[in-house]
Amino acid sequence: MRNDISEILISEDELKNIVARLGEEISRDYEGKNLILISVLKGSVIFMADLMRAIKIPCKIDFMAVSSYGSGTKTSGEVKIIKDLTESIEGADVVIVEDILDSGVTLSYLKKLLLARNPASIRICTLLDKPERRKADITADYAGTTIPDAFAVGYGLDYDEKYRNLSFIGVLKPSVYQ
Ligand code: IMP
Ligand code: MG
């Protein structure tokens, strides 16, 4: 698995620092609020698991699955709901937890959909941001770090459902998908 990676973008230690910082920011901003973290499956599960433990105030969690990608590395522009939330978010302070904000198509669709359910507030927390590739008009309220336009895998991010279990974030060798 390691042989398919050309470069380590974010090491395990760097990931820990990023997640700790985001956890502090969210803990500070949501003190006394009705916080619910919504993880977008499957890419954000590892980030979500670490982030929720870096948050020092009470919070609920829920999961949603949408898809805008097939098994390729470029967005198809289509977003499908595969799994919906289990609870109402009416009146809640929602933070959507995403692995990566790329074209932004997925998150702008999801944000609109969740806003229609009348939460008290809604913000986006993404581990990675690839601003060069943005197509939709959307920005993250909390972002771990910006990465260049390369296909990243590891720490939850996949290529063709693989590499999610790498403990760092790396760049996949183009020879793997070409
Ligand atoms: P967007 O709609 O283009 O912003 O795509 C968001 C989704 O595409 C993410 O939640 C990821 O699942 C996937 N994605 C985008 N870029 C990458 C990448 O570099 N590596 C792995 N998955 C990616
Ligand atoms: Mg994916």
Short mmCIF file of N, CA and C and ligand atoms in Angstrom, two decimals:
data_model
loop_
_atom_site.label_atom_id
_atom_site.label_comp_id
_atom_site.label_asym_id
_atom_site.label_seq_id
_atom_site.Cartn_x
_atom_site.Cartn_y
_atom_site.Cartn_z
N MET A 1 0.84 -1.21 0.00
CA MET A 1 0.00 0.00 0.00
C MET A 1 0.88 1.26 0.00
N ARG A 2 1.89 1.28 0.86
CA ARG A 2 2.81 2.42 0.96
C ARG A 2 3.51 2.70 -0.38
N ASN A 3 3.74 1.63 -1.18
CA ASN A 3 4.42 1.77 -2.47
C ASN A 3 3.62 2.54 -3.51
N ASP A 4 2.31 2.66 -3.29
CA ASP A 4 1.46 3.38 -4.23
C ASP A 4 1.45 4.89 -3.96
N ILE A 5 2.14 5.31 -2.90
CA ILE A 5 2.13 6.72 -2.49
C ILE A 5 3.43 7.39 -2.95
N SER A 6 3.30 8.52 -3.65
CA SER A 6 4.51 9.20 -4.14
C SER A 6 5.08 10.15 -3.11
N GLU A 7 4.23 10.68 -2.24
CA GLU A 7 4.68 11.74 -1.35
C GLU A 7 3.75 11.82 -0.14
N ILE A 8 4.31 12.06 1.04
CA ILE A 8 3.47 12.28 2.22
C ILE A 8 3.14 13.76 2.29
N LEU A 9 1.85 14.07 2.26
CA LEU A 9 1.42 15.48 2.31
C LEU A 9 1.28 15.97 3.74
N ILE A 10 0.67 15.12 4.58
CA ILE A 10 0.45 15.49 5.98
C ILE A 10 0.75 14.26 6.84
N SER A 11 1.71 14.41 7.73
CA SER A 11 2.12 13.27 8.56
C SER A 11 1.12 13.06 9.69
N GLU A 12 1.26 11.92 10.36
CA GLU A 12 0.39 11.60 11.49
C GLU A 12 0.48 12.68 12.57
N ASP A 13 1.68 13.14 12.86
CA ASP A 13 1.87 14.18 13.88
C ASP A 13 1.22 15.49 13.48
N GLU A 14 1.38 15.85 12.21
CA GLU A 14 0.75 17.09 11.73
C GLU A 14 -0.77 16.97 11.81
N LEU A 15 -1.30 15.79 11.49
CA LEU A 15 -2.75 15.59 11.57
C LEU A 15 -3.23 15.78 13.00
N LYS A 16 -2.49 15.25 13.95
CA LYS A 16 -2.87 15.41 15.37
C LYS A 16 -2.95 16.88 15.76
N ASN A 17 -1.95 17.66 15.32
CA ASN A 17 -1.94 19.09 15.65
C ASN A 17 -3.11 19.83 15.02
N ILE A 18 -3.38 19.50 13.76
CA ILE A 18 -4.48 20.15 13.04
C ILE A 18 -5.82 19.86 13.73
N VAL A 19 -6.03 18.59 14.08
CA VAL A 19 -7.30 18.18 14.69
C VAL A 19 -7.45 18.82 16.08
N ALA A 20 -6.36 18.90 16.82
CA ALA A 20 -6.41 19.52 18.15
C ALA A 20 -6.80 20.99 18.03
N ARG A 21 -6.23 21.67 17.03
CA ARG A 21 -6.54 23.09 16.83
C ARG A 21 -8.01 23.28 16.45
N LEU A 22 -8.51 22.45 15.54
CA LEU A 22 -9.91 22.57 15.14
C LEU A 22 -10.84 22.28 16.31
N GLY A 23 -10.48 21.28 17.11
CA GLY A 23 -11.29 20.93 18.29
C GLY A 23 -11.37 22.09 19.27
N GLU A 24 -10.26 22.77 19.46
CA GLU A 24 -10.25 23.94 20.36
C GLU A 24 -11.13 25.05 19.83
N GLU A 25 -11.02 25.31 18.52
CA GLU A 25 -11.82 26.39 17.92
C GLU A 25 -13.31 26.10 18.07
N ILE A 26 -13.69 24.87 17.77
CA ILE A 26 -15.12 24.51 17.84
C ILE A 26 -15.59 24.53 19.29
N SER A 27 -14.79 24.03 20.22
CA SER A 27 -15.17 24.03 21.64
C SER A 27 -15.42 25.46 22.12
N ARG A 28 -14.57 26.37 21.68
CA ARG A 28 -14.70 27.77 22.09
C ARG A 28 -15.95 28.39 21.47
N ASP A 29 -16.17 28.16 20.17
CA ASP A 29 -17.28 28.81 19.46
C ASP A 29 -18.66 28.26 19.83
N TYR A 30 -18.71 27.02 20.28
CA TYR A 30 -20.02 26.37 20.52
C TYR A 30 -20.34 26.17 22.00
N GLU A 31 -19.57 26.77 22.88
CA GLU A 31 -19.85 26.72 24.32
C GLU A 31 -21.29 27.16 24.57
N GLY A 32 -22.08 26.35 25.27
CA GLY A 32 -23.46 26.72 25.60
C GLY A 32 -24.46 26.54 24.46
N LYS A 33 -23.99 26.03 23.31
CA LYS A 33 -24.91 25.84 22.18
C LYS A 33 -25.34 24.38 22.08
N ASN A 34 -26.15 24.13 21.07
CA ASN A 34 -26.74 22.81 20.90
C ASN A 34 -26.04 22.12 19.71
N LEU A 35 -24.76 21.75 19.95
CA LEU A 35 -23.89 21.30 18.85
C LEU A 35 -24.17 19.88 18.39
N ILE A 36 -24.30 19.72 17.09
CA ILE A 36 -24.35 18.38 16.50
C ILE A 36 -23.36 18.33 15.33
N LEU A 37 -22.50 17.31 15.37
CA LEU A 37 -21.53 17.11 14.30
C LEU A 37 -22.14 16.13 13.33
N ILE A 38 -22.14 16.50 12.06
CA ILE A 38 -22.66 15.58 11.04
C ILE A 38 -21.51 15.16 10.14
N SER A 39 -21.17 13.89 10.24
CA SER A 39 -20.07 13.36 9.44
C SER A 39 -20.59 12.90 8.10
N VAL A 40 -19.88 13.29 7.06
CA VAL A 40 -20.26 12.85 5.73
C VAL A 40 -19.45 11.58 5.43
N LEU A 41 -20.17 10.47 5.35
CA LEU A 41 -19.53 9.17 5.12
C LEU A 41 -19.02 9.06 3.70
N LYS A 42 -17.98 8.23 3.41
CA LYS A 42 -17.27 7.51 4.45
C LYS A 42 -15.98 8.23 4.79
N GLY A 43 -15.58 9.16 3.89
CA GLY A 43 -14.25 9.76 3.98
C GLY A 43 -13.93 10.46 5.28
N SER A 44 -14.96 10.97 5.98
CA SER A 44 -14.66 11.77 7.18
C SER A 44 -14.69 10.97 8.48
N VAL A 45 -14.85 9.66 8.42
CA VAL A 45 -15.01 8.90 9.68
C VAL A 45 -13.81 9.00 10.61
N ILE A 46 -12.62 8.93 10.06
CA ILE A 46 -11.43 8.95 10.93
C ILE A 46 -11.24 10.35 11.50
N PHE A 47 -11.43 11.34 10.66
CA PHE A 47 -11.36 12.74 11.10
C PHE A 47 -12.41 12.99 12.18
N MET A 48 -13.63 12.54 11.94
CA MET A 48 -14.74 12.71 12.90
C MET A 48 -14.39 12.07 14.23
N ALA A 49 -13.87 10.86 14.20
CA ALA A 49 -13.56 10.13 15.44
C ALA A 49 -12.51 10.89 16.26
N ASP A 50 -11.53 11.46 15.59
CA ASP A 50 -10.50 12.22 16.30
C ASP A 50 -11.01 13.60 16.71
N LEU A 51 -11.73 14.25 15.79
CA LEU A 51 -12.23 15.61 16.08
C LEU A 51 -13.18 15.63 17.28
N MET A 52 -14.09 14.66 17.34
CA MET A 52 -15.07 14.70 18.44
C MET A 52 -14.39 14.54 19.80
N ARG A 53 -13.25 13.82 19.81
CA ARG A 53 -12.53 13.69 21.08
C ARG A 53 -11.67 14.91 21.39
N ALA A 54 -11.45 15.75 20.39
CA ALA A 54 -10.71 17.00 20.62
C ALA A 54 -11.67 18.13 21.00
N ILE A 55 -12.98 17.84 20.96
CA ILE A 55 -13.99 18.82 21.34
C ILE A 55 -14.34 18.59 22.81
N LYS A 56 -14.22 19.65 23.62
CA LYS A 56 -14.33 19.49 25.07
C LYS A 56 -15.67 19.96 25.62
N ILE A 57 -16.66 20.13 24.77
CA ILE A 57 -18.00 20.53 25.22
C ILE A 57 -18.97 19.43 24.77
N PRO A 58 -20.18 19.37 25.36
CA PRO A 58 -21.11 18.32 24.94
C PRO A 58 -21.49 18.46 23.46
N CYS A 59 -21.56 17.34 22.76
CA CYS A 59 -22.03 17.39 21.37
C CYS A 59 -22.68 16.06 21.00
N LYS A 60 -23.56 16.13 20.02
CA LYS A 60 -24.16 14.92 19.47
C LYS A 60 -23.50 14.64 18.13
N ILE A 61 -23.66 13.43 17.63
CA ILE A 61 -23.14 13.13 16.30
C ILE A 61 -24.22 12.44 15.46
N ASP A 62 -24.10 12.59 14.18
CA ASP A 62 -24.96 11.85 13.25
C ASP A 62 -24.19 11.68 11.94
N PHE A 63 -24.71 10.83 11.09
CA PHE A 63 -24.00 10.50 9.86
C PHE A 63 -24.91 10.62 8.65
N MET A 64 -24.30 10.97 7.56
CA MET A 64 -25.03 11.08 6.32
C MET A 64 -24.11 10.55 5.22
N ALA A 65 -24.68 9.90 4.24
CA ALA A 65 -23.86 9.45 3.12
C ALA A 65 -24.42 10.00 1.83
N VAL A 66 -23.56 10.65 1.07
CA VAL A 66 -23.94 11.16 -0.24
C VAL A 66 -22.84 10.72 -1.19
N SER A 67 -23.13 10.74 -2.47
CA SER A 67 -22.05 10.41 -3.37
C SER A 67 -22.05 11.33 -4.57
N SER A 68 -20.87 11.80 -4.93
CA SER A 68 -20.78 12.61 -6.14
C SER A 68 -19.69 12.04 -7.03
N TYR A 69 -19.09 10.96 -6.57
CA TYR A 69 -18.00 10.36 -7.32
C TYR A 69 -18.34 8.91 -7.64
N GLY A 70 -17.86 8.42 -8.76
CA GLY A 70 -17.90 6.99 -8.99
C GLY A 70 -16.63 6.46 -8.39
N SER A 71 -15.91 5.67 -9.13
CA SER A 71 -14.65 5.18 -8.60
C SER A 71 -13.49 6.01 -9.16
N GLY A 72 -13.81 7.09 -9.87
CA GLY A 72 -12.77 7.90 -10.50
C GLY A 72 -12.18 8.94 -9.57
N THR A 73 -11.40 9.85 -10.11
CA THR A 73 -10.75 10.87 -9.29
C THR A 73 -11.28 12.27 -9.58
N LYS A 74 -12.25 12.39 -10.49
CA LYS A 74 -12.85 13.70 -10.79
C LYS A 74 -14.35 13.64 -10.53
N THR A 75 -14.92 14.77 -10.07
CA THR A 75 -16.34 14.75 -9.71
C THR A 75 -17.23 14.58 -10.94
N SER A 76 -18.36 13.89 -10.75
CA SER A 76 -19.32 13.73 -11.84
C SER A 76 -20.34 14.86 -11.81
N GLY A 77 -20.36 15.64 -10.71
CA GLY A 77 -21.31 16.74 -10.58
C GLY A 77 -22.67 16.31 -10.06
N GLU A 78 -22.86 15.01 -9.92
CA GLU A 78 -24.14 14.50 -9.45
C GLU A 78 -24.04 14.14 -7.97
N VAL A 79 -25.04 14.53 -7.18
CA VAL A 79 -25.02 14.20 -5.76
C VAL A 79 -26.25 13.37 -5.42
N LYS A 80 -26.03 12.25 -4.78
CA LYS A 80 -27.13 11.35 -4.41
C LYS A 80 -27.11 11.14 -2.90
N ILE A 81 -28.29 11.14 -2.24
CA ILE A 81 -28.33 10.79 -0.81
C ILE A 81 -28.41 9.28 -0.69
N ILE A 82 -27.45 8.72 -0.01
CA ILE A 82 -27.41 7.27 0.15
C ILE A 82 -27.91 6.88 1.54
N LYS A 83 -27.60 7.74 2.51
CA LYS A 83 -28.07 7.51 3.88
C LYS A 83 -28.39 8.85 4.52
N ASP A 84 -29.57 8.96 5.12
CA ASP A 84 -29.97 10.24 5.73
C ASP A 84 -29.71 10.22 7.24
N LEU A 85 -29.86 11.38 7.88
CA LEU A 85 -29.68 11.51 9.32
C LEU A 85 -30.73 10.68 10.06
N THR A 86 -30.43 10.31 11.32
CA THR A 86 -31.41 9.55 12.08
C THR A 86 -32.31 10.46 12.92
N GLU A 87 -31.84 11.72 13.17
CA GLU A 87 -32.61 12.62 14.02
C GLU A 87 -32.85 13.95 13.35
N SER A 88 -33.84 14.67 13.86
CA SER A 88 -34.12 16.02 13.37
C SER A 88 -32.99 16.97 13.80
N ILE A 89 -32.69 17.95 12.97
CA ILE A 89 -31.69 18.96 13.33
C ILE A 89 -32.34 20.31 13.57
N GLU A 90 -33.66 20.34 13.66
CA GLU A 90 -34.35 21.60 13.88
C GLU A 90 -33.86 22.25 15.17
N GLY A 91 -33.47 23.51 15.07
CA GLY A 91 -33.00 24.26 16.24
C GLY A 91 -31.58 23.92 16.68
N ALA A 92 -30.93 22.99 16.02
CA ALA A 92 -29.58 22.57 16.43
C ALA A 92 -28.51 23.42 15.74
N ASP A 93 -27.34 23.47 16.37
CA ASP A 93 -26.18 24.14 15.77
C ASP A 93 -25.33 23.07 15.09
N VAL A 94 -25.48 23.02 13.78
CA VAL A 94 -24.89 21.94 12.99
C VAL A 94 -23.49 22.30 12.51
N VAL A 95 -22.57 21.36 12.67
CA VAL A 95 -21.28 21.47 11.99
C VAL A 95 -21.14 20.24 11.09
N ILE A 96 -21.06 20.49 9.81
CA ILE A 96 -20.85 19.39 8.85
C ILE A 96 -19.35 19.08 8.84
N VAL A 97 -19.02 17.82 9.05
CA VAL A 97 -17.62 17.40 9.11
C VAL A 97 -17.28 16.65 7.82
N GLU A 98 -16.36 17.23 7.05
CA GLU A 98 -16.00 16.65 5.75
C GLU A 98 -14.51 16.35 5.69
N ASP A 99 -14.16 15.40 4.86
CA ASP A 99 -12.74 15.09 4.68
C ASP A 99 -12.07 16.13 3.80
N ILE A 100 -12.72 16.48 2.70
CA ILE A 100 -12.08 17.38 1.75
C ILE A 100 -13.10 18.22 0.99
N LEU A 101 -12.79 19.48 0.85
CA LEU A 101 -13.61 20.39 0.05
C LEU A 101 -12.86 20.59 -1.26
N ASP A 102 -13.43 20.01 -2.32
CA ASP A 102 -12.75 19.98 -3.62
C ASP A 102 -13.51 20.91 -4.57
N SER A 103 -14.34 20.38 -5.45
CA SER A 103 -15.14 21.26 -6.31
C SER A 103 -16.16 22.02 -5.46
N GLY A 104 -16.55 21.43 -4.32
CA GLY A 104 -17.55 22.06 -3.45
C GLY A 104 -18.97 21.68 -3.81
N VAL A 105 -19.13 20.89 -4.85
CA VAL A 105 -20.47 20.50 -5.31
C VAL A 105 -21.21 19.72 -4.22
N THR A 106 -20.53 18.77 -3.60
CA THR A 106 -21.15 17.93 -2.57
C THR A 106 -21.61 18.78 -1.39
N LEU A 107 -20.71 19.61 -0.87
CA LEU A 107 -21.04 20.38 0.32
C LEU A 107 -22.06 21.48 0.08
N SER A 108 -22.04 22.09 -1.09
CA SER A 108 -23.02 23.16 -1.30
C SER A 108 -24.41 22.54 -1.42
N TYR A 109 -24.47 21.36 -2.01
CA TYR A 109 -25.76 20.66 -2.10
C TYR A 109 -26.25 20.27 -0.70
N LEU A 110 -25.34 19.69 0.07
CA LEU A 110 -25.67 19.21 1.42
C LEU A 110 -26.07 20.35 2.34
N LYS A 111 -25.36 21.46 2.24
CA LYS A 111 -25.66 22.61 3.10
C LYS A 111 -27.07 23.12 2.81
N LYS A 112 -27.42 23.23 1.53
CA LYS A 112 -28.76 23.69 1.15
C LYS A 112 -29.83 22.74 1.68
N LEU A 113 -29.56 21.46 1.51
CA LEU A 113 -30.51 20.44 1.95
C LEU A 113 -30.75 20.52 3.46
N LEU A 114 -29.68 20.69 4.23
CA LEU A 114 -29.80 20.72 5.68
C LEU A 114 -30.38 22.05 6.17
N LEU A 115 -30.09 23.15 5.47
CA LEU A 115 -30.65 24.45 5.84
C LEU A 115 -32.16 24.44 5.77
N ALA A 116 -32.70 23.66 4.82
CA ALA A 116 -34.15 23.56 4.65
C ALA A 116 -34.82 22.87 5.84
N ARG A 117 -34.02 22.25 6.71
CA ARG A 117 -34.59 21.56 7.88
C ARG A 117 -34.57 22.44 9.14
N ASN A 118 -34.31 23.73 8.94
CA ASN A 118 -34.37 24.73 10.02
C ASN A 118 -33.46 24.50 11.23
N PRO A 119 -32.18 24.27 11.01
CA PRO A 119 -31.26 24.26 12.15
C PRO A 119 -31.08 25.71 12.64
N ALA A 120 -30.58 25.89 13.89
CA ALA A 120 -30.32 27.24 14.38
C ALA A 120 -29.16 27.85 13.61
N SER A 121 -28.18 27.02 13.28
CA SER A 121 -27.03 27.49 12.50
C SER A 121 -26.40 26.31 11.81
N ILE A 122 -25.59 26.61 10.81
CA ILE A 122 -24.91 25.53 10.10
C ILE A 122 -23.55 26.03 9.61
N ARG A 123 -22.51 25.26 9.93
CA ARG A 123 -21.16 25.61 9.49
C ARG A 123 -20.48 24.35 8.96
N ILE A 124 -19.39 24.60 8.24
CA ILE A 124 -18.65 23.50 7.62
C ILE A 124 -17.25 23.40 8.21
N CYS A 125 -16.88 22.19 8.60
CA CYS A 125 -15.52 21.93 9.06
C CYS A 125 -14.91 20.88 8.14
N THR A 126 -13.89 21.28 7.39
CA THR A 126 -13.24 20.32 6.50
C THR A 126 -11.79 20.14 6.91
N LEU A 127 -11.34 18.91 6.83
CA LEU A 127 -9.93 18.66 7.16
C LEU A 127 -9.04 19.27 6.08
N LEU A 128 -9.38 19.01 4.82
CA LEU A 128 -8.56 19.47 3.71
C LEU A 128 -9.35 20.40 2.80
N ASP A 129 -8.66 21.36 2.24
CA ASP A 129 -9.29 22.28 1.30
C ASP A 129 -8.42 22.35 0.05
N LYS A 130 -9.06 22.15 -1.12
CA LYS A 130 -8.36 22.27 -2.41
C LYS A 130 -8.97 23.44 -3.16
N PRO A 131 -8.66 24.67 -2.77
CA PRO A 131 -9.37 25.84 -3.33
C PRO A 131 -9.20 26.00 -4.85
N GLU A 132 -8.11 25.52 -5.39
CA GLU A 132 -7.87 25.64 -6.85
C GLU A 132 -8.96 25.00 -7.68
N ARG A 133 -9.62 23.99 -7.12
CA ARG A 133 -10.59 23.21 -7.91
C ARG A 133 -12.04 23.61 -7.66
N ARG A 134 -12.26 24.69 -6.88
CA ARG A 134 -13.62 25.05 -6.51
C ARG A 134 -14.49 25.41 -7.69
N LYS A 135 -15.70 24.83 -7.75
CA LYS A 135 -16.68 25.17 -8.79
C LYS A 135 -17.90 25.82 -8.15
N ALA A 136 -18.32 25.30 -6.99
CA ALA A 136 -19.49 25.84 -6.31
C ALA A 136 -19.05 27.00 -5.42
N ASP A 137 -19.98 27.90 -5.12
CA ASP A 137 -19.68 29.06 -4.30
C ASP A 137 -19.81 28.68 -2.83
N ILE A 138 -18.74 28.14 -2.28
CA ILE A 138 -18.80 27.69 -0.89
C ILE A 138 -17.41 27.76 -0.26
N THR A 139 -17.38 28.17 1.02
CA THR A 139 -16.09 28.17 1.75
C THR A 139 -16.29 27.45 3.07
N ALA A 140 -15.19 26.95 3.61
CA ALA A 140 -15.26 26.24 4.89
C ALA A 140 -15.14 27.26 6.03
N ASP A 141 -15.92 27.04 7.09
CA ASP A 141 -15.81 27.89 8.28
C ASP A 141 -14.60 27.46 9.11
N TYR A 142 -14.33 26.18 9.11
CA TYR A 142 -13.14 25.63 9.78
C TYR A 142 -12.43 24.75 8.75
N ALA A 143 -11.15 25.01 8.54
CA ALA A 143 -10.40 24.18 7.59
C ALA A 143 -9.08 23.77 8.23
N GLY A 144 -8.77 22.49 8.10
CA GLY A 144 -7.52 21.99 8.66
C GLY A 144 -6.33 22.59 7.94
N THR A 145 -6.25 22.31 6.65
CA THR A 145 -5.16 22.84 5.85
C THR A 145 -5.51 22.81 4.38
N THR A 146 -4.81 23.64 3.64
CA THR A 146 -5.00 23.70 2.19
C THR A 146 -4.01 22.75 1.53
N ILE A 147 -4.46 22.03 0.51
CA ILE A 147 -3.53 21.16 -0.22
C ILE A 147 -3.57 21.50 -1.71
N PRO A 148 -2.48 21.17 -2.42
CA PRO A 148 -2.45 21.44 -3.86
C PRO A 148 -3.37 20.48 -4.62
N ASP A 149 -3.56 20.73 -5.89
CA ASP A 149 -4.44 19.91 -6.71
C ASP A 149 -3.78 18.58 -7.08
N ALA A 150 -3.78 17.67 -6.12
CA ALA A 150 -3.29 16.30 -6.37
C ALA A 150 -4.29 15.37 -5.72
N PHE A 151 -4.33 14.12 -6.13
CA PHE A 151 -5.31 13.22 -5.53
C PHE A 151 -4.76 12.65 -4.22
N ALA A 152 -5.41 13.03 -3.12
CA ALA A 152 -4.93 12.66 -1.79
C ALA A 152 -5.65 11.42 -1.29
N VAL A 153 -4.93 10.57 -0.59
CA VAL A 153 -5.53 9.39 0.05
C VAL A 153 -5.00 9.24 1.47
N GLY A 154 -5.72 8.44 2.26
CA GLY A 154 -5.30 8.15 3.62
C GLY A 154 -6.13 8.92 4.64
N TYR A 155 -6.07 8.49 5.92
CA TYR A 155 -6.81 9.12 7.01
C TYR A 155 -8.28 9.29 6.61
N GLY A 156 -8.84 8.25 6.02
CA GLY A 156 -10.24 8.25 5.61
C GLY A 156 -10.47 8.45 4.12
N LEU A 157 -9.56 9.18 3.47
CA LEU A 157 -9.76 9.44 2.04
C LEU A 157 -9.36 8.22 1.22
N ASP A 158 -10.18 7.94 0.21
CA ASP A 158 -9.97 6.72 -0.57
C ASP A 158 -9.68 7.01 -2.03
N TYR A 159 -9.12 6.00 -2.67
CA TYR A 159 -9.21 5.90 -4.12
C TYR A 159 -9.80 4.52 -4.37
N ASP A 160 -10.98 4.50 -5.03
CA ASP A 160 -11.65 3.23 -5.30
C ASP A 160 -11.84 2.42 -4.01
N GLU A 161 -12.21 3.12 -2.93
CA GLU A 161 -12.50 2.52 -1.62
C GLU A 161 -11.26 1.99 -0.89
N LYS A 162 -10.10 2.22 -1.43
CA LYS A 162 -8.88 1.75 -0.75
C LYS A 162 -8.07 2.92 -0.19
N TYR A 163 -7.10 2.58 0.61
CA TYR A 163 -6.14 3.53 1.24
C TYR A 163 -6.71 4.32 2.40
N ARG A 164 -7.98 4.08 2.79
CA ARG A 164 -8.57 4.86 3.89
C ARG A 164 -7.82 4.61 5.19
N ASN A 165 -7.23 3.44 5.32
CA ASN A 165 -6.60 3.05 6.59
C ASN A 165 -5.15 3.49 6.72
N LEU A 166 -4.64 4.29 5.81
CA LEU A 166 -3.31 4.87 6.01
C LEU A 166 -3.43 5.90 7.14
N SER A 167 -2.44 5.99 8.00
CA SER A 167 -2.57 6.92 9.14
C SER A 167 -2.04 8.32 8.82
N PHE A 168 -1.58 8.52 7.58
CA PHE A 168 -1.15 9.85 7.14
C PHE A 168 -1.91 10.17 5.85
N ILE A 169 -1.73 11.39 5.34
CA ILE A 169 -2.33 11.72 4.04
C ILE A 169 -1.22 11.83 3.01
N GLY A 170 -1.38 11.07 1.93
CA GLY A 170 -0.35 11.05 0.90
C GLY A 170 -0.94 11.30 -0.48
N VAL A 171 -0.05 11.47 -1.44
CA VAL A 171 -0.47 11.63 -2.83
C VAL A 171 -0.33 10.27 -3.51
N LEU A 172 -1.39 9.90 -4.20
CA LEU A 172 -1.38 8.63 -4.91
C LEU A 172 -0.58 8.77 -6.20
N LYS A 173 0.26 7.79 -6.48
CA LYS A 173 1.01 7.83 -7.75
C LYS A 173 0.02 7.75 -8.91
N PRO A 174 0.14 8.65 -9.88
CA PRO A 174 -0.80 8.62 -11.01
C PRO A 174 -0.82 7.25 -11.70
N SER A 175 0.28 6.51 -11.66
CA SER A 175 0.31 5.20 -12.32
C SER A 175 -0.72 4.23 -11.72
N VAL A 176 -1.18 4.51 -10.49
CA VAL A 176 -2.16 3.64 -9.85
C VAL A 176 -3.54 3.79 -10.51
N TYR A 177 -3.86 5.02 -10.97
CA TYR A 177 -5.20 5.20 -11.55
C TYR A 177 -5.21 5.48 -13.04
N GLN A 178 -4.03 5.54 -13.66
CA GLN A 178 -4.03 5.80 -15.10
C GLN A 178 -4.08 4.52 -15.91
P1 IMP B 1 -16.50 17.85 -4.14
O1 IMP B 1 -17.96 17.74 -4.31
O2 IMP B 1 -15.78 17.91 -5.46
O3 IMP B 1 -16.05 18.96 -3.22
O4 IMP B 1 -16.01 16.45 -3.60
C1 IMP B 1 -15.99 16.10 -2.29
C2 IMP B 1 -15.76 14.61 -2.14
O5 IMP B 1 -14.96 14.08 -3.20
C3 IMP B 1 -14.96 14.36 -0.88
O6 IMP B 1 -15.82 14.17 0.21
C4 IMP B 1 -14.17 13.14 -1.24
O7 IMP B 1 -14.88 11.96 -0.92
C5 IMP B 1 -13.97 13.19 -2.73
N1 IMP B 1 -12.63 13.74 -3.08
C6 IMP B 1 -12.33 14.95 -3.61
N2 IMP B 1 -11.01 15.12 -3.76
C7 IMP B 1 -10.44 13.98 -3.29
C8 IMP B 1 -9.08 13.54 -3.15
O8 IMP B 1 -8.08 14.24 -3.46
N3 IMP B 1 -8.91 12.31 -2.62
C9 IMP B 1 -9.94 11.51 -2.23
N4 IMP B 1 -11.22 11.88 -2.34
C10 IMP B 1 -11.48 13.10 -2.86
MG MG B 2 -14.50 9.45 -1.60
#
